Short mmCIF file of C-alpha atoms in Angstrom, two decimals:
data_model
loop_
_atom_site.label_atom_id
_atom_site.label_comp_id
_atom_site.label_asym_id
_atom_site.label_seq_id
_atom_site.Cartn_x
_atom_site.Cartn_y
_atom_site.Cartn_z
CA MET A 401 -29.07 41.89 -121.28
CA VAL A 402 -26.63 44.81 -121.57
CA ALA A 403 -23.57 44.50 -123.85
CA LYS A 404 -20.74 46.82 -124.83
CA VAL A 405 -21.31 48.53 -128.16
CA LYS A 406 -17.78 47.86 -129.38
CA ASP A 407 -18.07 44.14 -128.56
CA ILE A 408 -21.24 43.70 -130.62
CA VAL A 409 -20.22 45.96 -133.50
CA SER A 410 -16.89 44.17 -133.86
CA LEU A 411 -18.78 40.97 -134.73
CA LEU A 412 -20.76 42.56 -137.57
CA PRO A 413 -19.80 42.49 -141.25
CA PRO A 414 -17.86 45.59 -142.37
CA ASP A 415 -19.84 48.54 -143.68
CA TYR A 416 -20.89 48.53 -147.32
CA THR A 417 -18.34 50.56 -149.29
CA GLY A 418 -19.10 53.32 -151.77
CA GLU A 419 -20.86 56.69 -151.60
CA LEU A 420 -24.62 56.28 -152.04
CA LEU A 421 -26.32 59.60 -151.17
CA PRO A 422 -25.68 61.21 -154.61
CA SER A 423 -27.17 58.18 -156.36
CA ILE A 424 -30.16 58.12 -154.02
CA ARG A 425 -30.68 61.82 -154.65
CA GLU A 426 -30.47 61.36 -158.40
CA GLU A 427 -33.04 58.56 -158.35
CA PHE A 428 -35.30 60.48 -156.00
CA VAL A 429 -35.27 63.64 -158.12
CA LYS A 430 -35.92 61.54 -161.23
CA SER A 431 -39.01 60.05 -159.53
CA ASP A 432 -40.51 63.57 -159.20
CA LYS A 433 -42.11 62.73 -155.85
CA THR A 434 -42.56 64.42 -152.47
CA ILE A 435 -41.99 62.57 -149.22
CA ILE A 436 -44.96 63.27 -146.93
CA VAL A 437 -44.11 62.73 -143.28
CA LEU A 438 -47.08 62.33 -140.97
CA ASP A 439 -45.36 63.14 -137.71
CA ASP A 440 -47.05 62.02 -134.49
CA ASP A 441 -44.84 64.41 -132.51
CA PRO A 442 -42.86 67.47 -133.72
CA THR A 443 -39.52 65.99 -132.70
CA GLY A 444 -39.48 64.09 -135.99
CA THR A 445 -38.13 67.19 -137.71
CA GLN A 446 -34.83 66.80 -135.84
CA THR A 447 -32.80 65.56 -138.82
CA CYS A 448 -34.05 67.95 -141.53
CA TYR A 449 -33.41 71.54 -142.66
CA ASP A 450 -34.98 73.95 -145.16
CA VAL A 451 -38.15 71.85 -144.92
CA THR A 452 -41.68 73.08 -144.23
CA VAL A 453 -43.84 71.76 -141.40
CA LEU A 454 -47.61 72.12 -141.64
CA THR A 455 -49.49 72.19 -138.35
CA SER A 456 -52.89 72.09 -140.08
CA TRP A 457 -53.98 69.98 -143.01
CA SER A 458 -56.71 71.52 -145.13
CA VAL A 459 -56.82 70.29 -148.72
CA ALA A 460 -56.05 73.80 -149.95
CA LEU A 461 -52.97 74.17 -147.71
CA ILE A 462 -51.52 70.76 -148.61
CA THR A 463 -52.22 71.33 -152.30
CA LYS A 464 -50.48 74.71 -152.21
CA GLU A 465 -47.36 73.19 -150.68
CA LEU A 466 -47.32 70.21 -153.06
CA THR A 467 -47.44 72.50 -156.10
CA LYS A 468 -44.07 73.88 -154.93
CA LYS A 469 -42.67 70.35 -155.50
CA PRO A 470 -40.76 70.05 -152.22
CA SER A 471 -38.59 66.99 -151.59
CA ILE A 472 -40.02 66.61 -148.06
CA LEU A 473 -43.15 67.99 -146.42
CA PHE A 474 -44.03 67.37 -142.76
CA ILE A 475 -47.60 67.33 -141.45
CA LEU A 476 -47.65 67.50 -137.67
CA THR A 477 -50.46 65.30 -136.32
CA ASN A 478 -49.38 65.19 -132.64
CA SER A 479 -51.40 61.96 -132.48
CA ARG A 480 -49.18 60.55 -129.73
CA SER A 481 -51.04 62.82 -127.33
CA MET A 482 -54.40 61.24 -128.26
CA SER A 483 -56.29 58.05 -127.59
CA GLY A 484 -56.01 55.33 -130.20
CA LYS A 485 -59.52 56.00 -131.47
CA ALA A 486 -58.90 59.74 -131.82
CA ALA A 487 -55.56 59.10 -133.52
CA VAL A 488 -57.22 56.86 -136.10
CA GLN A 489 -59.94 59.42 -136.80
CA LEU A 490 -57.39 62.19 -137.24
CA THR A 491 -55.07 60.09 -139.41
CA THR A 492 -57.99 59.06 -141.60
CA GLU A 493 -59.01 62.70 -142.06
CA ILE A 494 -55.47 63.76 -142.95
CA GLY A 495 -55.10 60.79 -145.31
CA GLN A 496 -58.30 61.66 -147.14
CA ASN A 497 -57.27 65.32 -147.46
CA LEU A 498 -53.84 64.25 -148.63
CA LYS A 499 -55.32 61.98 -151.31
CA GLU A 500 -57.44 64.87 -152.63
CA ALA A 501 -54.47 67.26 -152.56
CA VAL A 502 -52.39 64.74 -154.53
CA GLU A 503 -55.09 64.55 -157.19
CA LEU A 504 -55.40 68.35 -157.38
CA SER A 505 -51.66 69.02 -157.49
CA GLY A 506 -50.69 66.09 -159.69
CA ARG A 507 -47.74 65.41 -157.39
CA GLU A 508 -46.84 61.80 -156.55
CA ILE A 509 -45.94 61.07 -152.94
CA VAL A 510 -44.05 58.67 -150.69
CA VAL A 511 -45.66 58.39 -147.24
CA ILE A 512 -43.73 57.99 -144.00
CA SER A 513 -45.48 57.63 -140.64
CA ARG A 514 -42.79 59.07 -138.37
CA SER A 515 -42.84 57.80 -134.82
CA ASP A 516 -40.74 57.54 -131.71
CA SER A 517 -37.40 55.72 -131.92
CA THR A 518 -38.13 53.96 -128.62
CA LEU A 519 -41.23 52.34 -130.16
CA ARG A 520 -43.90 54.46 -128.48
CA GLY A 521 -46.91 55.41 -130.59
CA HIS A 522 -50.18 54.19 -132.09
CA PHE A 523 -48.94 51.21 -134.07
CA PRO A 524 -50.41 49.52 -136.06
CA VAL A 525 -53.68 51.47 -136.11
CA GLU A 526 -52.21 54.68 -137.55
CA VAL A 527 -50.55 52.84 -140.42
CA ASP A 528 -53.78 50.93 -141.03
CA ALA A 529 -55.65 54.24 -141.21
CA ILE A 530 -53.16 55.75 -143.68
CA SER A 531 -53.21 52.70 -145.94
CA MET A 532 -57.01 52.66 -146.09
CA ALA A 533 -57.40 56.42 -146.60
CA LEU A 534 -54.88 56.41 -149.45
CA HIS A 535 -56.17 53.10 -150.87
CA ILE A 536 -52.76 51.41 -150.60
CA GLU A 537 -53.79 48.43 -148.48
CA ASN A 538 -51.51 46.15 -150.50
CA ALA A 539 -48.38 48.15 -149.72
CA VAL A 540 -45.56 46.42 -147.83
CA TRP A 541 -45.03 48.05 -144.43
CA ILE A 542 -41.44 49.03 -143.71
CA LEU A 543 -40.49 49.45 -140.04
CA VAL A 544 -37.24 51.43 -139.51
CA PRO A 545 -36.93 52.61 -135.87
CA ALA A 546 -33.13 53.10 -135.96
CA PHE A 547 -32.32 56.67 -134.90
CA ILE A 548 -28.61 57.17 -135.32
CA GLU A 549 -28.44 60.65 -133.74
CA GLY A 550 -30.09 59.37 -130.56
CA GLY A 551 -28.20 56.08 -130.26
CA ARG A 552 -31.10 53.79 -131.22
CA LEU A 553 -29.75 50.82 -133.17
CA THR A 554 -31.28 47.61 -134.50
CA ILE A 555 -29.02 44.53 -134.62
CA ASP A 556 -30.17 40.94 -135.20
CA ASP A 557 -33.76 42.25 -135.12
CA VAL A 558 -33.34 43.62 -131.57
CA HIS A 559 -33.79 47.36 -131.01
CA TYR A 560 -31.30 48.93 -128.60
CA LEU A 561 -30.63 52.20 -126.83
CA VAL A 562 -26.97 53.19 -126.46
CA GLU A 563 -26.12 54.47 -122.97
CA HIS A 564 -22.58 54.91 -121.64
CA GLU A 565 -21.20 52.87 -124.56
CA GLU A 566 -23.52 49.98 -123.72
CA LEU A 567 -26.38 48.50 -125.76
CA VAL A 568 -29.55 48.32 -123.66
CA PRO A 569 -32.53 46.47 -125.19
CA VAL A 570 -35.34 49.03 -125.34
CA ALA A 571 -37.73 46.78 -123.42
CA ASP A 572 -35.34 47.18 -120.47
CA THR A 573 -35.56 51.00 -120.52
CA PRO A 574 -38.07 53.38 -118.88
CA PHE A 575 -39.63 54.00 -122.31
CA ALA A 576 -41.01 50.46 -122.38
CA ARG A 577 -42.89 51.20 -119.16
CA ASP A 578 -44.75 54.12 -120.72
CA THR A 579 -48.23 54.21 -119.17
CA VAL A 580 -49.85 54.57 -122.61
CA PHE A 581 -47.46 52.92 -125.08
CA GLY A 582 -45.62 50.32 -122.99
CA TYR A 583 -44.36 47.01 -124.36
CA THR A 584 -42.40 43.93 -123.31
CA HIS A 585 -40.33 42.93 -126.37
CA SER A 586 -37.12 44.41 -127.80
CA ASN A 587 -37.06 41.98 -130.71
CA LEU A 588 -38.96 43.84 -133.42
CA LYS A 589 -40.61 40.70 -134.80
CA ALA A 590 -42.00 39.88 -131.35
CA TRP A 591 -42.85 43.56 -130.83
CA VAL A 592 -44.96 43.56 -134.01
CA GLU A 593 -46.85 40.48 -132.81
CA GLU A 594 -47.36 42.14 -129.41
CA LYS A 595 -48.60 45.41 -130.87
CA THR A 596 -50.91 43.75 -133.42
CA ASN A 597 -52.36 41.55 -130.66
CA GLY A 598 -51.32 38.47 -132.61
CA ARG A 599 -52.84 39.54 -135.91
CA VAL A 600 -49.32 39.35 -137.33
CA LYS A 601 -47.21 36.52 -135.95
CA ALA A 602 -43.51 37.10 -135.28
CA GLU A 603 -42.55 34.40 -137.78
CA GLU A 604 -44.54 36.19 -140.49
CA VAL A 605 -42.49 39.38 -140.16
CA ILE A 606 -39.75 39.78 -142.79
CA SER A 607 -36.32 41.05 -141.75
CA ILE A 608 -33.68 42.94 -143.70
CA SER A 609 -30.56 41.93 -141.79
CA LEU A 610 -27.23 43.71 -141.54
CA GLU A 611 -25.80 40.85 -143.58
CA ASP A 612 -28.36 41.59 -146.32
CA ILE A 613 -27.38 45.26 -146.22
CA ARG A 614 -23.61 45.08 -145.85
CA LEU A 615 -22.90 42.00 -147.97
CA GLY A 616 -25.77 42.11 -150.46
CA GLY A 617 -25.82 45.88 -150.96
CA PRO A 618 -28.73 47.74 -152.63
CA GLN A 619 -29.32 44.97 -155.16
CA GLY A 620 -29.55 42.33 -152.46
CA VAL A 621 -31.94 44.46 -150.41
CA SER A 622 -34.04 45.17 -153.49
CA GLY A 623 -34.26 41.51 -154.37
CA LYS A 624 -35.52 40.60 -150.92
CA LEU A 625 -38.05 43.45 -150.91
CA ARG A 626 -39.41 42.52 -154.33
CA LYS A 627 -40.29 39.07 -152.98
CA CYS A 628 -42.46 40.52 -150.17
CA SER A 629 -46.13 39.67 -150.49
CA PRO A 630 -48.67 42.55 -150.43
CA GLY A 631 -49.45 43.78 -146.93
CA LYS A 632 -46.45 42.11 -145.29
CA ILE A 633 -44.44 43.85 -142.55
CA CYS A 634 -40.68 44.16 -143.03
CA ILE A 635 -38.30 45.30 -140.27
CA VAL A 636 -34.92 46.88 -141.04
CA ASN A 637 -31.70 46.42 -139.08
CA ALA A 638 -29.35 49.42 -139.05
CA CYS A 639 -26.68 50.88 -136.79
CA ASN A 640 -25.26 53.74 -138.88
CA TYR A 641 -26.11 56.10 -141.73
CA ARG A 642 -24.49 53.85 -144.35
CA ASP A 643 -26.84 50.99 -143.43
CA LEU A 644 -29.81 53.29 -143.94
CA GLU A 645 -28.39 54.57 -147.23
CA VAL A 646 -27.99 51.04 -148.59
CA PHE A 647 -31.54 50.21 -147.56
CA ALA A 648 -32.88 53.45 -149.09
CA MET A 649 -31.23 52.68 -152.42
CA GLY A 650 -32.54 49.11 -152.28
CA VAL A 651 -36.08 50.22 -151.58
CA ILE A 652 -35.95 52.73 -154.47
CA LEU A 653 -34.86 49.94 -156.82
CA ALA A 654 -37.74 47.78 -155.57
CA GLU A 655 -40.19 50.65 -156.08
CA ASN A 656 -38.89 51.15 -159.60
CA ALA A 657 -39.65 47.47 -160.18
CA GLY A 658 -43.28 48.04 -159.14
CA GLN A 659 -43.32 47.23 -155.41
CA LYS A 660 -45.35 49.56 -153.16
CA PHE A 661 -44.26 50.57 -149.66
CA LEU A 662 -45.63 52.41 -146.63
CA TYR A 663 -43.06 53.45 -144.02
CA ARG A 664 -43.07 53.67 -140.23
CA SER A 665 -39.72 55.14 -139.27
CA SER A 666 -37.71 57.28 -136.91
CA ALA A 667 -36.34 60.66 -137.97
CA SER A 668 -32.99 59.38 -139.31
CA PHE A 669 -34.48 57.65 -142.35
CA VAL A 670 -36.51 60.65 -143.58
CA PRO A 671 -33.80 62.80 -145.26
CA ILE A 672 -31.83 59.73 -146.40
CA ARG A 673 -34.89 58.46 -148.33
CA ALA A 674 -34.68 61.73 -150.31
CA GLY A 675 -30.91 61.47 -150.75
CA MET A 676 -30.21 64.36 -148.41
CA ALA A 677 -27.58 64.48 -145.68
CA ALA A 678 -29.03 64.77 -142.19
CA GLY A 679 -28.28 67.28 -139.50
CA ARG A 680 -27.19 70.73 -140.68
CA LEU A 681 -26.39 72.88 -137.65
CA TYR A 682 -28.33 76.04 -136.95
CA ILE A 683 -26.28 79.24 -136.58
CA PRO A 684 -27.87 82.06 -134.48
CA GLU A 685 -28.91 85.15 -136.41
CA LYS A 686 -28.00 88.76 -135.65
CA GLU A 687 -31.50 89.80 -134.64
CA ILE A 688 -31.46 87.13 -131.93
CA THR A 689 -28.12 88.08 -130.46
CA ALA A 690 -29.19 91.76 -130.47
CA ALA A 691 -32.59 91.17 -128.78
CA THR A 692 -33.16 92.77 -125.38
CA ASN A 693 -36.10 90.68 -124.10
CA GLY A 694 -35.46 87.49 -122.19
CA SER A 695 -36.03 83.99 -123.54
CA LEU A 696 -38.61 81.43 -122.44
CA VAL A 697 -38.15 77.72 -121.73
CA VAL A 698 -41.22 75.53 -121.14
CA VAL A 699 -40.62 72.01 -119.79
CA GLY A 700 -43.42 69.46 -119.91
CA SER A 701 -41.57 66.20 -120.48
CA HIS A 702 -41.16 63.91 -117.45
CA VAL A 703 -38.58 61.41 -118.70
CA PRO A 704 -35.57 61.12 -116.34
CA LYS A 705 -33.21 62.72 -118.84
CA THR A 706 -35.37 65.86 -119.03
CA SER A 707 -35.53 66.16 -115.25
CA SER A 708 -31.74 65.98 -114.95
CA GLN A 709 -31.36 68.59 -117.71
CA LEU A 710 -33.83 70.89 -115.98
CA GLN A 711 -32.04 70.48 -112.66
CA TYR A 712 -28.71 71.38 -114.27
CA LEU A 713 -30.23 74.44 -115.96
CA LEU A 714 -31.64 75.68 -112.65
CA THR A 715 -28.31 75.24 -110.86
CA GLN A 716 -26.72 77.70 -113.31
CA GLY A 717 -28.80 80.49 -111.75
CA GLU A 718 -29.42 82.29 -115.05
CA HIS A 719 -33.16 81.58 -115.38
CA GLN A 720 -36.10 82.76 -113.31
CA SER A 721 -37.97 79.59 -112.38
CA ILE A 722 -41.72 78.99 -112.15
CA GLU A 723 -42.98 75.54 -111.18
CA VAL A 724 -46.47 74.48 -112.25
CA ASN A 725 -47.98 72.40 -109.45
CA VAL A 726 -49.66 69.54 -111.34
CA PRO A 727 -51.51 68.02 -108.32
CA GLN A 728 -53.03 71.48 -107.74
CA LEU A 729 -54.27 71.54 -111.34
CA LEU A 730 -55.85 68.12 -110.98
CA THR A 731 -57.90 69.18 -107.94
CA SER A 732 -58.96 72.60 -109.27
CA ASP A 733 -62.19 73.40 -111.10
CA ASP A 734 -60.86 76.75 -112.31
CA PHE A 735 -57.17 77.52 -112.67
CA SER A 736 -57.54 80.83 -114.54
CA ASP A 737 -56.24 82.87 -111.57
CA TYR A 738 -53.27 80.52 -111.22
CA ALA A 739 -52.45 80.93 -114.92
CA ALA A 740 -52.90 84.71 -114.74
CA ALA A 741 -50.37 84.98 -111.92
CA ILE A 742 -47.79 83.00 -113.90
CA ILE A 743 -48.46 85.07 -117.04
CA HIS A 744 -47.97 88.32 -115.12
CA ARG A 745 -44.64 87.25 -113.62
CA THR A 746 -43.40 85.83 -116.93
CA ASP A 747 -44.30 88.99 -118.86
CA GLN A 748 -42.51 91.18 -116.32
CA TRP A 749 -39.35 89.09 -116.35
CA ILE A 750 -39.16 88.69 -120.14
CA ALA A 751 -39.77 92.40 -120.75
CA SER A 752 -36.97 93.25 -118.29
CA GLY A 753 -34.52 91.02 -120.17
CA LYS A 754 -34.58 88.06 -117.78
CA ASP A 755 -34.69 84.47 -119.06
CA VAL A 756 -37.58 82.39 -117.69
CA VAL A 757 -38.16 78.64 -117.34
CA ILE A 758 -41.67 77.36 -116.65
CA HIS A 759 -41.71 73.70 -115.71
CA THR A 760 -44.20 71.18 -114.42
CA SER A 761 -43.66 69.57 -111.02
CA ARG A 762 -41.40 66.57 -111.48
CA LYS A 763 -43.51 63.78 -109.99
CA LEU A 764 -45.33 62.11 -112.86
CA GLU A 765 -49.07 61.98 -112.23
CA VAL A 766 -50.77 59.00 -113.90
CA GLY A 767 -54.37 57.94 -114.37
CA LYS A 768 -56.07 54.65 -113.58
CA ASP A 769 -55.50 53.51 -117.17
CA ALA A 770 -53.93 54.70 -120.42
CA ASP A 771 -56.85 56.99 -121.29
CA GLY A 772 -56.74 58.49 -117.79
CA SER A 773 -53.04 59.27 -118.18
CA LEU A 774 -53.67 60.87 -121.58
CA GLN A 775 -56.38 63.05 -119.99
CA ILE A 776 -53.94 64.24 -117.33
CA ASN A 777 -51.35 65.01 -120.02
CA ALA A 778 -53.97 66.94 -121.97
CA LEU A 779 -55.00 68.97 -118.91
CA VAL A 780 -51.42 69.94 -118.09
CA SER A 781 -50.68 70.77 -121.71
CA SER A 782 -53.82 72.89 -121.89
CA PHE A 783 -52.64 74.86 -118.86
CA LEU A 784 -49.24 75.53 -120.44
CA VAL A 785 -50.98 76.59 -123.65
CA SER A 786 -53.13 79.07 -121.70
CA ILE A 787 -49.97 80.67 -120.35
CA ILE A 788 -48.45 81.08 -123.82
CA LYS A 789 -51.71 82.48 -125.18
CA GLY A 790 -51.81 85.02 -122.37
CA LEU A 791 -48.30 86.40 -122.78
CA THR A 792 -47.89 89.95 -124.09
CA ALA A 793 -44.09 90.24 -123.94
CA ARG A 794 -42.40 88.61 -126.93
CA PRO A 795 -39.60 86.25 -125.80
CA MET A 796 -36.23 86.41 -127.53
CA PHE A 797 -36.92 82.76 -128.46
CA ILE A 798 -38.87 79.83 -127.04
CA VAL A 799 -37.56 76.37 -126.12
CA ALA A 800 -40.24 73.70 -125.64
CA LYS A 801 -39.08 70.53 -123.88
CA GLY A 802 -41.05 67.41 -124.79
CA GLY A 803 -42.91 66.35 -127.90
CA ILE A 804 -46.50 66.96 -126.80
CA THR A 805 -45.48 70.19 -125.10
CA SER A 806 -43.75 71.56 -128.19
CA SER A 807 -46.61 70.59 -130.49
CA ASP A 808 -49.36 72.13 -128.36
CA LEU A 809 -47.39 75.32 -127.69
CA ALA A 810 -46.68 75.84 -131.39
CA THR A 811 -50.16 75.05 -132.69
CA LYS A 812 -52.56 75.97 -129.87
CA GLY A 813 -50.51 78.52 -127.95
CA LEU A 814 -48.70 80.37 -130.74
CA LEU A 815 -51.31 79.54 -133.43
CA ALA A 816 -48.69 78.66 -136.04
CA GLU A 817 -50.07 77.20 -139.26
CA LYS A 818 -46.67 76.24 -140.59
CA ALA A 819 -42.98 76.60 -139.84
CA LEU A 820 -39.61 76.34 -141.56
CA ILE A 821 -37.03 73.93 -140.12
CA LEU A 822 -33.73 75.85 -139.97
CA GLY A 823 -31.47 73.03 -138.72
CA GLN A 824 -30.29 71.50 -135.47
CA VAL A 825 -28.90 73.59 -132.63
CA ILE A 826 -27.33 70.37 -131.26
CA PRO A 827 -27.78 66.89 -132.76
CA GLY A 828 -31.42 65.88 -132.51
CA VAL A 829 -32.77 69.29 -131.46
CA PRO A 830 -34.34 71.27 -134.35
CA VAL A 831 -34.96 75.00 -134.56
CA TRP A 832 -38.13 76.21 -136.31
CA ARG A 833 -39.04 79.66 -137.55
CA LEU A 834 -42.80 80.00 -137.10
CA ASP A 835 -44.87 81.63 -139.84
CA HIS A 836 -45.79 85.30 -139.92
CA LYS A 837 -49.38 84.53 -138.85
CA SER A 838 -48.31 83.10 -135.48
CA LYS A 839 -48.82 84.95 -132.17
CA PHE A 840 -45.21 86.13 -132.27
CA PRO A 841 -44.54 86.35 -136.02
CA GLU A 842 -41.43 84.48 -137.22
CA ILE A 843 -40.23 83.73 -133.70
CA LEU A 844 -37.57 81.05 -133.27
CA PHE A 845 -39.05 77.95 -131.66
CA VAL A 846 -36.78 75.15 -130.44
CA VAL A 847 -38.34 71.67 -130.41
CA PHE A 848 -36.38 69.79 -127.75
CA PRO A 849 -37.22 66.05 -127.47
CA GLY A 850 -37.46 64.72 -123.94
CA ASN A 851 -34.89 61.97 -124.42
CA VAL A 852 -32.07 63.76 -126.31
CA GLY A 853 -28.76 65.08 -124.95
CA ASP A 854 -26.76 64.83 -121.73
CA GLU A 855 -27.57 66.67 -118.49
CA ARG A 856 -26.03 69.93 -119.74
CA ALA A 857 -27.91 69.91 -123.06
CA LEU A 858 -30.81 72.18 -122.11
CA ALA A 859 -28.48 74.87 -120.77
CA GLN A 860 -26.25 74.41 -123.81
CA VAL A 861 -29.16 74.88 -126.23
CA CYS A 862 -30.25 78.09 -124.52
CA ASN A 863 -26.71 79.48 -124.70
CA LEU A 864 -26.25 78.49 -128.36
CA VAL A 865 -29.53 79.94 -129.60
CA GLU A 866 -28.83 83.16 -127.72
CA GLY A 867 -25.45 83.27 -129.44
#
């Protein structure tokens, strides 16, 4: 059922009063911990700035970063592109390496499993794998999908998407019909039961309500959290930053009292847990605005919002367009000549100062089952990676549209081991500077989630980064 945002919000208790971020920051710094974000898709960096992202996870690399005592450290797993079994194996490996790095560095950590704000991802198996690898099976699981920047709100335990000033239950959106991660419930308690195949019943899930947050404040939230039994799952209602701040302060108080937590959250909660304001805007640098080569946009996402943004970009007539014919890829035993032709054209255009957009054909090709669809995604992504690996002309900057696309292009195509998050070019769209070891050293790389922005957003991002 769709309802007007203003009608629902008007019935809620007033926001909790008082500034909380400074107090959260003070408590967080006092704890001397690093927040480790295991990100199943690189779009989770969309609320942070001056934070490092690791795209590989050797014990030595994690240990080196932890010794710098960062507030937040991302590890990009890209597990949303994998089967459940592969995701568990990868998460277990990372968890074991992380545990060893913690012991070597002496740095305490808070672990957040960052996932999609529309509830797509390998839940609960990834969180199970983390808890076992880190030997924190008794931790209370905290589920916080609210993503304020993207209009994802949780009210009365129901998760909503805001569209045209209306609240749409997420189970009524195209995201719920995802061929791999689909679901039927918008109520988070029922969603947990659905995703755990009944292992956890809806009535067993604990809820931190907006009444708890806005009327009880941090102390009220803390009191409720301290009563949670080991291994319980607790969902969090929130529809603005202040709600998340109150919860963050409450959870810190509960931790100080000895309670242990493991988080599954959207991007909004990550900086707030460290007492940091979200969303610093990225300002283009002089070397970008003075560059003579053209830029490159690669579009892999198929969600309707991405397709409308691509269509708008193409109507502006400022980009040379190359469409990748996905059905042709699926029926070909060898697409090296096809890739070589695209690489040649792209190199010529970029070197001559022309902007290029490479995009997959817009009809979504699906497999017979979830694994079949993942295999198609992997094949298409592998083709896009081969194009990036083959380029010789350095683009002015690269925009990657879609989570799996951006992850594979950064790690497999550009061979980046780590990156620095510079800020958001528009809300929800982060800009990375890749490391000096990448294919194009220190190139600007824009991670553009498939479901963020209006139809003009892709064109707007290209114009803003170019300055």
